[in-house]
Coordinates of C-alpha atoms in Angstrom, one line a residue:
Chain A
M1 CA -170.0 -150.2 80.7
A2 CA -168.5 -147.7 78.3
P3 CA -164.8 -147.1 78.6
L4 CA -163.8 -143.5 79.3
S5 CA -162.6 -142.8 75.8
S6 CA -163.0 -144.6 72.6
V7 CA -159.8 -146.6 73.0
S8 CA -160.3 -149.4 70.5
H9 CA -158.8 -152.9 70.8
R10 CA -158.8 -153.4 67.1
G11 CA -155.1 -152.7 66.6
D12 CA -152.2 -155.1 66.7
W13 CA -152.0 -156.8 70.1
R14 CA -148.5 -158.2 69.7
P15 CA -145.4 -156.7 71.3
T16 CA -143.4 -154.2 69.3
A17 CA -140.1 -155.4 70.9
S18 CA -138.7 -158.8 70.0
L19 CA -138.1 -161.3 72.7
E20 CA -134.4 -161.2 72.0
I21 CA -134.3 -157.5 72.8
L22 CA -136.5 -158.0 75.9
E23 CA -134.0 -160.6 77.1
R24 CA -131.2 -158.0 76.6
R25 CA -133.3 -155.5 78.4
A26 CA -133.6 -157.8 81.4
Q27 CA -129.8 -158.3 81.4
L28 CA -129.3 -154.6 81.5
L29 CA -131.8 -154.1 84.3
G30 CA -129.7 -156.7 86.2
A31 CA -126.5 -154.9 85.3
V32 CA -127.8 -151.5 86.5
R33 CA -129.1 -153.0 89.7
A34 CA -125.8 -154.8 90.4
F35 CA -123.8 -151.6 89.7
F36 CA -125.6 -149.8 92.6
W37 CA -125.7 -152.8 94.9
Q38 CA -122.0 -153.2 94.5
R39 CA -121.5 -149.6 95.5
G40 CA -123.5 -149.9 98.7
F41 CA -126.7 -148.1 97.4
L42 CA -129.9 -149.1 99.1
E43 CA -132.7 -150.0 96.5
V44 CA -135.9 -148.2 97.4
E45 CA -139.4 -147.9 96.2
T46 CA -141.5 -144.7 96.5
P47 CA -145.1 -144.1 95.5
L48 CA -145.9 -143.9 91.8
L49 CA -149.2 -142.2 92.8
S50 CA -148.6 -139.2 95.0
A51 CA -150.2 -136.0 96.3
D52 CA -147.0 -134.2 95.2
T53 CA -145.9 -133.4 91.7
I54 CA -142.8 -131.7 90.4
V55 CA -143.6 -128.2 89.0
D56 CA -141.6 -128.0 85.8
R57 CA -142.4 -125.6 83.0
H58 CA -142.2 -128.3 80.3
I59 CA -143.3 -131.5 82.1
D60 CA -147.0 -132.4 82.3
P61 CA -148.0 -134.9 84.9
L62 CA -151.1 -137.2 84.6
A63 CA -153.7 -136.4 87.2
V64 CA -155.6 -139.3 88.9
P65 CA -159.0 -138.4 90.6
I66 CA -159.3 -140.1 93.9
P67 CA -162.8 -141.1 95.2
P68 CA -163.5 -141.3 98.9
P69 CA -163.4 -144.8 100.4
S70 CA -167.0 -144.5 101.8
V71 CA -168.8 -144.2 98.5
K72 CA -170.1 -147.4 96.9
R73 CA -169.2 -148.0 93.4
S74 CA -172.4 -148.2 91.3
T75 CA -173.2 -151.6 89.9
P76 CA -172.6 -152.1 86.3
K77 CA -176.3 -152.2 85.7
A78 CA -177.0 -149.0 87.5
A79 CA -174.1 -147.4 85.7
L80 CA -175.5 -148.5 82.4
E81 CA -178.9 -146.9 83.3
N82 CA -177.3 -143.8 84.5
E83 CA -174.8 -143.6 81.8
A84 CA -176.2 -140.7 79.9
A85 CA -176.5 -138.7 83.1
T86 CA -173.2 -139.4 84.7
V87 CA -170.8 -140.0 81.8
N88 CA -169.2 -136.8 80.7
H89 CA -166.6 -137.7 78.2
D90 CA -165.1 -134.2 78.2
S91 CA -164.3 -134.5 81.9
P92 CA -160.9 -135.9 82.7
A93 CA -162.3 -136.7 86.2
W94 CA -164.7 -139.2 85.0
V95 CA -164.0 -142.9 85.9
A96 CA -166.3 -145.8 85.1
G97 CA -168.8 -146.3 87.8
W98 CA -168.0 -143.1 89.7
D99 CA -170.0 -139.9 89.8
R100 CA -167.5 -137.2 89.3
D101 CA -168.9 -135.1 92.2
Q102 CA -167.8 -137.9 94.5
F103 CA -164.1 -137.3 94.0
V104 CA -162.4 -135.9 97.0
R105 CA -159.1 -135.0 95.7
Q106 CA -156.6 -135.4 92.9
M107 CA -153.3 -137.2 92.9
W108 CA -150.5 -137.5 90.4
L109 CA -148.6 -140.2 88.6
Q110 CA -145.0 -139.4 89.2
T111 CA -143.0 -137.7 86.5
S112 CA -139.9 -139.0 88.3
P113 CA -139.3 -140.5 91.8
E114 CA -137.4 -137.3 92.9
F115 CA -139.7 -136.1 95.7
G116 CA -140.1 -139.4 97.4
M117 CA -136.4 -140.2 97.2
K118 CA -135.5 -136.8 98.6
R119 CA -137.8 -137.3 101.5
L120 CA -135.9 -140.4 102.3
L121 CA -132.7 -138.4 102.2
A122 CA -134.2 -135.8 104.5
A123 CA -135.0 -138.7 106.8
G124 CA -131.4 -139.8 106.9
A125 CA -130.8 -142.2 104.0
S126 CA -127.3 -141.8 102.5
A127 CA -127.1 -143.6 99.2
I128 CA -130.3 -144.8 97.5
F129 CA -131.4 -145.9 94.0
Q130 CA -134.6 -146.9 92.3
I131 CA -135.7 -148.4 89.0
T132 CA -139.2 -147.3 88.4
K133 CA -141.9 -146.2 86.0
A134 CA -142.5 -142.5 85.4
F135 CA -145.2 -140.8 83.4
R136 CA -145.1 -137.7 81.3
W137 CA -148.2 -136.7 79.4
A138 CA -148.1 -136.0 75.6
E139 CA -144.5 -137.1 75.2
R140 CA -144.5 -139.6 72.3
G141 CA -141.9 -140.0 69.6
P142 CA -138.9 -142.1 68.6
L143 CA -137.3 -141.4 72.0
H144 CA -140.5 -140.9 74.1
N145 CA -143.4 -143.0 75.5
P146 CA -145.7 -141.4 78.0
E147 CA -144.9 -144.3 80.4
F148 CA -141.2 -145.1 80.6
T149 CA -138.6 -146.6 82.9
M150 CA -136.3 -144.4 84.9
V151 CA -133.2 -145.2 87.0
E152 CA -132.7 -142.6 89.7
W153 CA -130.1 -142.4 92.4
Y154 CA -128.8 -140.1 95.1
R155 CA -125.6 -140.1 97.2
V156 CA -125.0 -137.8 100.2
G157 CA -121.7 -136.0 100.2
D158 CA -121.2 -135.9 96.5
G159 CA -120.5 -132.6 94.9
L160 CA -120.7 -131.9 91.2
E161 CA -117.5 -133.7 90.3
A162 CA -118.3 -136.9 92.3
G163 CA -121.8 -136.9 90.9
M164 CA -120.6 -136.7 87.3
G165 CA -117.9 -139.3 88.1
L166 CA -120.5 -141.8 89.2
L167 CA -122.6 -141.2 86.1
A168 CA -119.6 -141.7 83.8
E169 CA -118.7 -144.9 85.6
L170 CA -122.2 -146.2 85.2
A171 CA -122.1 -145.6 81.4
Q172 CA -118.7 -147.2 81.1
V173 CA -119.6 -150.3 83.1
V174 CA -123.1 -150.9 81.9
L175 CA -122.7 -149.9 78.2
T176 CA -119.0 -150.9 78.1
T177 CA -118.0 -147.6 76.6
A178 CA -114.8 -145.7 76.6
P179 CA -114.3 -143.3 79.6
A180 CA -116.6 -140.2 79.4
E181 CA -115.4 -136.7 78.5
F182 CA -116.6 -133.7 80.5
V183 CA -117.4 -130.3 78.8
R184 CA -118.9 -127.1 80.1
Y185 CA -122.3 -126.1 78.5
K186 CA -120.8 -122.7 77.6
E187 CA -117.8 -124.2 75.9
V188 CA -119.6 -126.8 73.8
F189 CA -122.3 -124.3 72.9
E190 CA -119.7 -121.8 71.7
L191 CA -117.9 -124.5 69.8
Y192 CA -120.8 -125.4 67.6
T193 CA -122.7 -122.1 67.4
G194 CA -120.1 -119.4 67.8
V195 CA -122.1 -117.6 70.4
D196 CA -121.8 -117.4 74.2
P197 CA -125.0 -118.9 75.6
L198 CA -124.7 -117.3 79.0
R199 CA -124.5 -113.7 77.6
A200 CA -126.4 -113.8 74.3
S201 CA -129.9 -112.3 74.1
G202 CA -132.9 -114.1 72.7
S203 CA -132.7 -112.0 69.5
Q204 CA -129.0 -112.8 69.1
L205 CA -129.7 -116.5 69.5
A206 CA -132.6 -116.2 67.0
T207 CA -130.1 -114.7 64.5
V208 CA -127.8 -117.6 65.0
A209 CA -130.6 -120.0 64.3
D210 CA -131.4 -118.2 61.1
L211 CA -127.7 -118.2 60.0
H212 CA -127.6 -122.0 60.5
G213 CA -130.9 -122.5 58.7
V214 CA -132.6 -124.0 61.8
P215 CA -136.4 -124.0 61.3
T216 CA -137.7 -122.1 64.3
P217 CA -141.1 -122.1 66.0
D218 CA -142.7 -118.9 67.1
I219 CA -140.6 -118.1 70.2
P220 CA -140.7 -114.6 71.8
Y221 CA -137.2 -113.0 72.1
E222 CA -137.5 -112.6 75.9
D223 CA -137.9 -116.4 76.2
T224 CA -134.1 -116.7 76.1
D225 CA -134.1 -120.2 77.5
S226 CA -136.3 -121.6 74.7
W227 CA -133.9 -120.2 72.1
R228 CA -130.9 -121.7 74.0
E229 CA -132.6 -125.0 74.2
L230 CA -133.5 -124.9 70.5
L231 CA -130.0 -124.1 69.4
F232 CA -128.5 -126.7 71.8
A233 CA -130.9 -129.4 70.5
E234 CA -130.4 -128.6 66.8
L235 CA -126.7 -127.6 66.6
V236 CA -124.9 -129.0 69.6
Q237 CA -126.5 -132.2 70.8
P238 CA -126.2 -134.1 67.5
H239 CA -122.4 -133.9 67.8
L240 CA -122.2 -135.2 71.4
G241 CA -121.1 -138.6 72.6
W242 CA -119.8 -140.3 69.4
Q243 CA -116.2 -141.2 70.3
R244 CA -117.0 -141.5 74.0
P245 CA -119.9 -140.6 76.3
T246 CA -120.1 -136.8 76.8
I247 CA -121.1 -135.2 80.0
V248 CA -122.1 -131.6 79.7
Y249 CA -122.2 -129.5 82.9
D250 CA -122.6 -126.0 84.3
F251 CA -125.9 -125.2 82.6
P252 CA -127.4 -121.7 82.4
A253 CA -128.8 -120.7 85.9
T254 CA -132.2 -120.4 84.4
Q255 CA -132.1 -124.0 83.2
G256 CA -131.2 -125.3 86.7
G257 CA -134.2 -127.4 87.4
L258 CA -133.6 -128.3 91.1
A259 CA -129.8 -127.8 91.0
K260 CA -127.7 -125.6 93.2
I261 CA -126.7 -122.3 91.5
R262 CA -123.0 -121.5 91.7
S263 CA -122.3 -117.8 91.8
D264 CA -119.8 -117.6 89.0
D265 CA -120.0 -114.7 86.6
P266 CA -122.5 -115.2 85.1
P267 CA -123.9 -117.8 87.6
V268 CA -124.4 -121.4 86.5
A269 CA -126.5 -124.3 87.6
E270 CA -124.6 -127.3 88.9
R271 CA -126.5 -129.5 86.5
Y272 CA -125.1 -132.2 84.3
E273 CA -126.3 -134.3 81.4
L274 CA -125.0 -137.4 79.7
F275 CA -125.1 -137.8 75.9
I276 CA -124.3 -140.9 73.9
R277 CA -124.4 -140.9 70.1
G278 CA -126.4 -137.7 70.1
I279 CA -129.0 -139.0 72.5
E280 CA -129.7 -137.4 75.9
L281 CA -129.5 -140.2 78.4
A282 CA -129.3 -138.8 81.9
N283 CA -129.7 -135.6 83.9
G284 CA -128.2 -134.9 87.3
Y285 CA -128.0 -132.1 89.8
H286 CA -125.9 -131.1 92.7
E287 CA -129.1 -130.8 94.6
L288 CA -130.8 -127.7 95.8
S289 CA -131.4 -128.0 99.5
D290 CA -133.1 -124.7 100.4
A291 CA -136.9 -124.9 100.9
G292 CA -137.4 -121.2 100.1
E293 CA -135.5 -121.5 96.9
L294 CA -137.5 -124.6 95.9
R295 CA -140.8 -122.6 96.4
R296 CA -139.4 -119.7 94.5
R297 CA -138.5 -121.9 91.5
F298 CA -141.9 -123.6 91.6
E299 CA -143.6 -120.2 91.5
E300 CA -141.5 -119.2 88.6
N301 CA -142.2 -122.4 86.7
N302 CA -145.9 -122.0 87.4
R303 CA -145.8 -118.4 86.0
W304 CA -144.3 -119.8 82.8
R305 CA -146.8 -122.6 82.7
V306 CA -149.7 -120.2 82.8
R307 CA -148.0 -118.1 80.2
D308 CA -147.6 -121.2 78.0
G309 CA -151.4 -121.9 78.4
K310 CA -150.9 -124.8 80.8
L311 CA -152.4 -125.7 84.2
S312 CA -150.5 -124.4 87.1
L313 CA -149.5 -127.2 89.5
P314 CA -149.6 -127.3 93.3
Q315 CA -146.6 -125.7 95.0
E316 CA -147.0 -127.1 98.4
S317 CA -145.5 -130.6 98.9
W318 CA -144.4 -133.1 101.4
L319 CA -140.9 -132.4 100.2
A320 CA -141.1 -128.7 100.9
Q321 CA -142.2 -129.6 104.4
A322 CA -139.4 -132.1 104.8
L323 CA -136.8 -129.6 103.7
E324 CA -138.2 -127.0 106.2
E325 CA -138.4 -129.3 109.2
A326 CA -135.5 -131.7 108.7
G327 CA -133.2 -129.9 106.3
F328 CA -131.5 -131.6 103.4
P329 CA -128.0 -133.1 103.1
D330 CA -125.5 -132.0 100.5
C331 CA -125.8 -134.5 97.7
C332 CA -126.0 -135.2 94.0
G333 CA -128.9 -136.9 92.3
C334 CA -129.3 -138.2 88.8
A335 CA -132.0 -139.7 86.6
L336 CA -131.4 -141.9 83.6
G337 CA -133.8 -143.0 80.9
F338 CA -133.5 -146.8 81.0
D339 CA -135.4 -147.4 77.7
R340 CA -132.9 -145.2 75.9
L341 CA -130.0 -147.0 77.5
V342 CA -131.5 -150.2 76.1
M343 CA -131.9 -148.5 72.7
L344 CA -128.2 -147.6 72.7
A345 CA -127.2 -151.1 73.8
V346 CA -129.1 -152.8 71.0
G347 CA -128.8 -150.1 68.3
A348 CA -132.5 -149.4 68.2
T349 CA -133.8 -146.2 66.5
S350 CA -137.2 -146.2 68.2
I351 CA -138.2 -146.7 71.8
D352 CA -140.9 -149.0 70.5
E353 CA -138.2 -151.6 69.7
V354 CA -137.2 -151.9 73.4
I355 CA -140.6 -151.8 75.2
P356 CA -143.2 -154.5 74.6
F357 CA -146.3 -152.4 74.5
P358 CA -146.0 -148.6 73.8
F359 CA -148.8 -146.2 74.5
E360 CA -150.9 -147.1 71.5
R361 CA -150.9 -150.8 72.5
A362 CA -150.9 -150.3 76.2
Chain B
M1 CA -161.4 -122.5 59.8
A2 CA -160.5 -125.9 61.1
T3 CA -157.3 -126.1 63.1
Y4 CA -155.1 -128.8 64.5
N5 CA -153.3 -128.7 67.8
V6 CA -149.7 -129.5 66.9
G7 CA -149.9 -132.5 69.2
D8 CA -152.4 -134.0 66.8
L9 CA -150.3 -133.6 63.7
R10 CA -149.1 -136.7 62.0
K11 CA -147.6 -137.9 58.7
G12 CA -150.1 -137.7 55.9
L13 CA -152.2 -134.8 57.2
K14 CA -152.8 -131.8 55.0
I15 CA -152.3 -128.4 56.5
Q16 CA -152.3 -124.8 55.3
I17 CA -149.6 -122.2 55.8
D18 CA -149.9 -118.7 54.3
G19 CA -152.8 -119.7 52.2
E20 CA -151.0 -122.7 50.6
P21 CA -151.7 -126.4 51.1
Y22 CA -149.0 -128.7 52.4
L23 CA -148.8 -132.4 53.0
I24 CA -146.9 -133.6 56.1
V25 CA -144.3 -136.0 54.7
E26 CA -142.2 -136.4 57.9
F27 CA -143.2 -135.8 61.5
T28 CA -140.9 -136.1 64.5
F29 CA -141.5 -135.3 68.2
V30 CA -138.4 -134.1 70.0
K31 CA -138.1 -132.8 73.5
P32 CA -134.6 -131.5 74.3
G33 CA -133.3 -131.7 77.9
K34 CA -135.7 -130.0 80.2
G35 CA -136.8 -127.9 77.3
Q36 CA -139.9 -127.3 75.3
A37 CA -141.4 -130.1 73.2
L38 CA -140.9 -129.5 69.5
Y39 CA -142.8 -130.9 66.6
K40 CA -140.5 -131.0 63.5
C41 CA -142.1 -131.5 60.2
K42 CA -141.1 -131.9 56.5
L43 CA -143.9 -130.4 54.4
K44 CA -144.6 -130.7 50.7
N45 CA -146.2 -127.8 49.1
L46 CA -149.0 -129.4 47.1
I47 CA -149.1 -126.6 44.5
K48 CA -145.3 -126.0 44.0
N49 CA -144.1 -129.5 45.0
T50 CA -141.3 -127.9 47.0
V51 CA -140.4 -129.4 50.4
I52 CA -139.9 -127.2 53.4
D53 CA -139.0 -127.8 57.1
R54 CA -141.2 -126.4 59.8
T55 CA -140.9 -126.7 63.6
W56 CA -143.8 -126.0 66.0
K57 CA -143.8 -125.9 69.8
T58 CA -146.4 -127.3 72.3
G59 CA -149.6 -125.4 72.2
D60 CA -149.3 -124.1 68.7
Q61 CA -152.2 -124.3 66.4
V62 CA -152.0 -125.2 62.7
E63 CA -154.7 -124.6 60.1
A64 CA -156.1 -127.6 58.4
A65 CA -156.2 -127.5 54.6
D66 CA -159.4 -128.3 52.7
V67 CA -157.7 -130.7 50.3
E68 CA -159.5 -133.6 48.6
E69 CA -158.8 -136.0 45.8
V70 CA -161.5 -136.7 43.2
E71 CA -161.7 -138.7 40.0
A72 CA -161.7 -136.6 36.9
Q73 CA -161.8 -137.5 33.2
F74 CA -159.6 -135.6 30.8
L75 CA -161.8 -134.1 28.1
Y76 CA -159.5 -132.1 25.8
R77 CA -156.6 -129.8 25.4
Q78 CA -156.9 -126.4 24.0
G79 CA -153.5 -124.7 23.6
D80 CA -152.0 -124.5 27.1
H81 CA -155.3 -125.3 28.7
F82 CA -156.5 -128.8 29.8
V83 CA -160.1 -129.4 30.5
F84 CA -161.3 -132.2 32.9
M85 CA -164.6 -133.3 34.2
N86 CA -165.4 -134.5 37.7
T87 CA -166.8 -138.1 37.1
E88 CA -169.2 -137.7 40.0
T89 CA -170.5 -134.1 39.9
Y90 CA -169.7 -133.5 36.2
E91 CA -168.1 -130.2 37.3
Q92 CA -165.5 -129.1 34.8
Y93 CA -162.0 -128.0 35.7
D94 CA -159.7 -125.9 33.5
L95 CA -156.0 -126.4 34.3
T96 CA -153.1 -124.5 32.8
L97 CA -150.0 -126.3 31.6
D98 CA -148.2 -125.1 34.7
Q99 CA -150.8 -126.8 36.9
V100 CA -150.8 -130.0 34.8
D101 CA -147.0 -130.1 34.9
E102 CA -145.4 -133.3 33.6
A103 CA -148.8 -135.0 33.4
W104 CA -149.5 -133.4 30.0
K105 CA -147.2 -136.0 28.4
Y106 CA -149.6 -138.8 29.2
L107 CA -153.0 -137.3 28.9
K108 CA -155.3 -138.9 26.4
E109 CA -158.9 -137.9 25.8
G110 CA -161.2 -139.9 28.1
M111 CA -158.5 -140.9 30.5
I112 CA -159.6 -141.1 34.2
C113 CA -157.1 -139.2 36.4
K114 CA -156.8 -138.2 40.1
M115 CA -157.5 -134.5 40.6
L116 CA -156.3 -132.7 43.8
L117 CA -158.7 -129.9 44.9
F118 CA -157.8 -127.2 47.3
N119 CA -160.8 -125.2 48.6
G120 CA -162.7 -126.8 45.7
A121 CA -160.3 -125.5 43.0
P122 CA -157.9 -127.9 41.1
I123 CA -154.2 -127.7 42.0
G124 CA -152.8 -130.8 40.4
V125 CA -153.6 -133.9 38.4
T126 CA -152.1 -137.4 38.5
P127 CA -152.6 -139.7 35.5
P128 CA -152.8 -143.5 36.0
Y129 CA -149.4 -145.1 36.8
H130 CA -149.4 -146.9 33.5
V131 CA -150.6 -145.6 30.2
V132 CA -150.5 -146.9 26.7
L133 CA -149.4 -144.4 24.0
R134 CA -149.0 -144.7 20.2
V135 CA -145.6 -143.9 18.7
E136 CA -146.1 -141.2 16.1
Y137 CA -142.5 -140.8 15.0
C138 CA -139.1 -142.3 15.7
E139 CA -135.9 -143.3 13.8
P140 CA -136.3 -146.7 12.0
A141 CA -135.7 -149.8 14.1
A142 CA -132.2 -151.1 14.2
R143 CA -132.5 -154.5 12.6
G144 CA -131.9 -157.4 14.9
N145 CA -131.3 -155.2 17.9
T146 CA -133.6 -156.5 20.7
A147 CA -131.6 -155.0 23.6
T148 CA -133.6 -152.6 25.8
N149 CA -130.5 -150.7 27.0
V150 CA -130.0 -149.0 23.6
T151 CA -132.5 -146.2 23.5
K152 CA -133.7 -143.5 21.1
P153 CA -136.2 -140.7 21.3
A154 CA -139.7 -141.3 20.1
R155 CA -142.6 -138.8 19.7
V156 CA -145.9 -140.2 21.0
E157 CA -149.5 -139.2 20.2
T158 CA -149.7 -136.6 23.0
G159 CA -146.8 -134.8 21.4
A160 CA -144.3 -135.7 24.2
E161 CA -140.9 -137.2 23.4
L162 CA -140.0 -140.3 25.4
M163 CA -137.0 -142.5 25.4
V164 CA -137.7 -146.0 23.9
P165 CA -135.6 -149.1 23.0
A166 CA -134.0 -149.1 19.6
F167 CA -136.4 -151.8 18.3
V168 CA -139.5 -149.7 18.7
E169 CA -141.2 -148.6 15.4
I170 CA -143.7 -146.0 14.3
N171 CA -147.3 -147.0 15.2
D172 CA -146.2 -149.3 18.0
L173 CA -148.2 -149.1 21.2
I174 CA -145.9 -148.7 24.2
K175 CA -146.7 -148.9 27.9
V176 CA -145.1 -146.1 30.0
D177 CA -144.7 -145.6 33.7
T178 CA -146.0 -142.1 34.3
R179 CA -144.2 -141.7 37.6
T180 CA -140.8 -142.0 36.0
G181 CA -141.6 -141.4 32.3
E182 CA -139.9 -144.8 31.6
Y183 CA -140.8 -147.2 28.8
I184 CA -142.1 -150.5 30.2
E185 CA -143.0 -152.7 27.2
R186 CA -144.6 -152.9 23.8
V187 CA -148.3 -153.9 23.9
K188 CA -150.7 -155.2 21.2
E189 CA -153.6 -153.1 22.2
E190 CA -154.7 -150.4 24.6

């Protein structure tokens, strides 16, 4: 039976990571697990394959078509005979042996375990962590593989300070670094670019990019966030986390993800990110708990997605229902890219050095 | 016009910007924070040989460049013009000194070179990595000096001046690396 696409098995079958590094990776998995167990966190597992998906402007989930249980899979022989009629290589919904009309619905591979874990919190869990696979389509580079390993944790009762404190402690214990430093997004942005990121317009930020010789893609001026992100990535991030881990906090309200917004002037999102040696390692929120606000942000993200030429994603979710019916406790949550943590621990320059079979060999 | 989605770009592809062909010499995917994916490239202009940085974002389209490399034989030089012939199609190409660039130093009649075509028109020529040239003039050899680190200028049959070891004499045949312009060794025949 023909495979869905022309994935060939003629490449190199061997792992890209050495066994020495894989052994170090296993030790680090153990260290992360021990860190959370020692602090009373419950280790949980939530579905990788879910009806819900996070609606983010820049994260693309992988869809999985689900056939109904009653339909019989065609035999390989029948499938071969029908191949010309049933195989549509342009259709992402095609799966070997299934007629695409038979699919009843679509599910998603998780881009993070956020929704499942938050439903556990809505149901009364107080401190939980998970080490799991997450999938983000079309992300491939020295720091990215479409399938990667994420450590995610939540602790009820933590405000921004406690949430950041726990992340700093994790970095210090697992990577044996110096204690972390904490800097506000606005301050560190101003330090390296000379412009206030919370008040500057898109065109002002574009001028700063020009002044610093940053090659810029074609971004409209009204898309202020993309300009901010570009300048942060090009001019700020490379300086962060060299002497000690750097935790940046109080992000622009429009880059809040699912963080609470604090009504400073201008308002900021209670979001924090950990950087070590210029690499972004973890992202955390003082979590948004309002179902209406969650919906509003998903709608906003979907508007951007459509504008960017992407598919809009379903806005209804089990999570929204949980938030409406049970409410949500005040807590902080954080996700850490485990592969990058291993990279930093062994001094790797590519994610391929720390995972055995990256996408092209998967 | 053929285009690439930026997600399909990779090192070694040839693309077109503002009507000029570029080779992608470096390609990096970056995705900052919760932000937009960026595709950062270093591009070599195949006509001017300059290198520029370009960054694209997800969803951008980039024009493919119709660039191909063919085998061409150097026929003759006439003033500042160099005439080549495609060894397969027999099509003739007339290149200026500017287009030939440093390669003029090594071009001997009948030599098979690599010719880069953009939209079917020649934009550059690469001679073989090693060529043998006859020395037309140099200062007399310093007697007994066989060291290769003492050099002197020598004019070769193409009219170019190259640096050679002190022991090289007029009418010697020397092998030269065309990528660096450096003398390699003396040879008995071409």
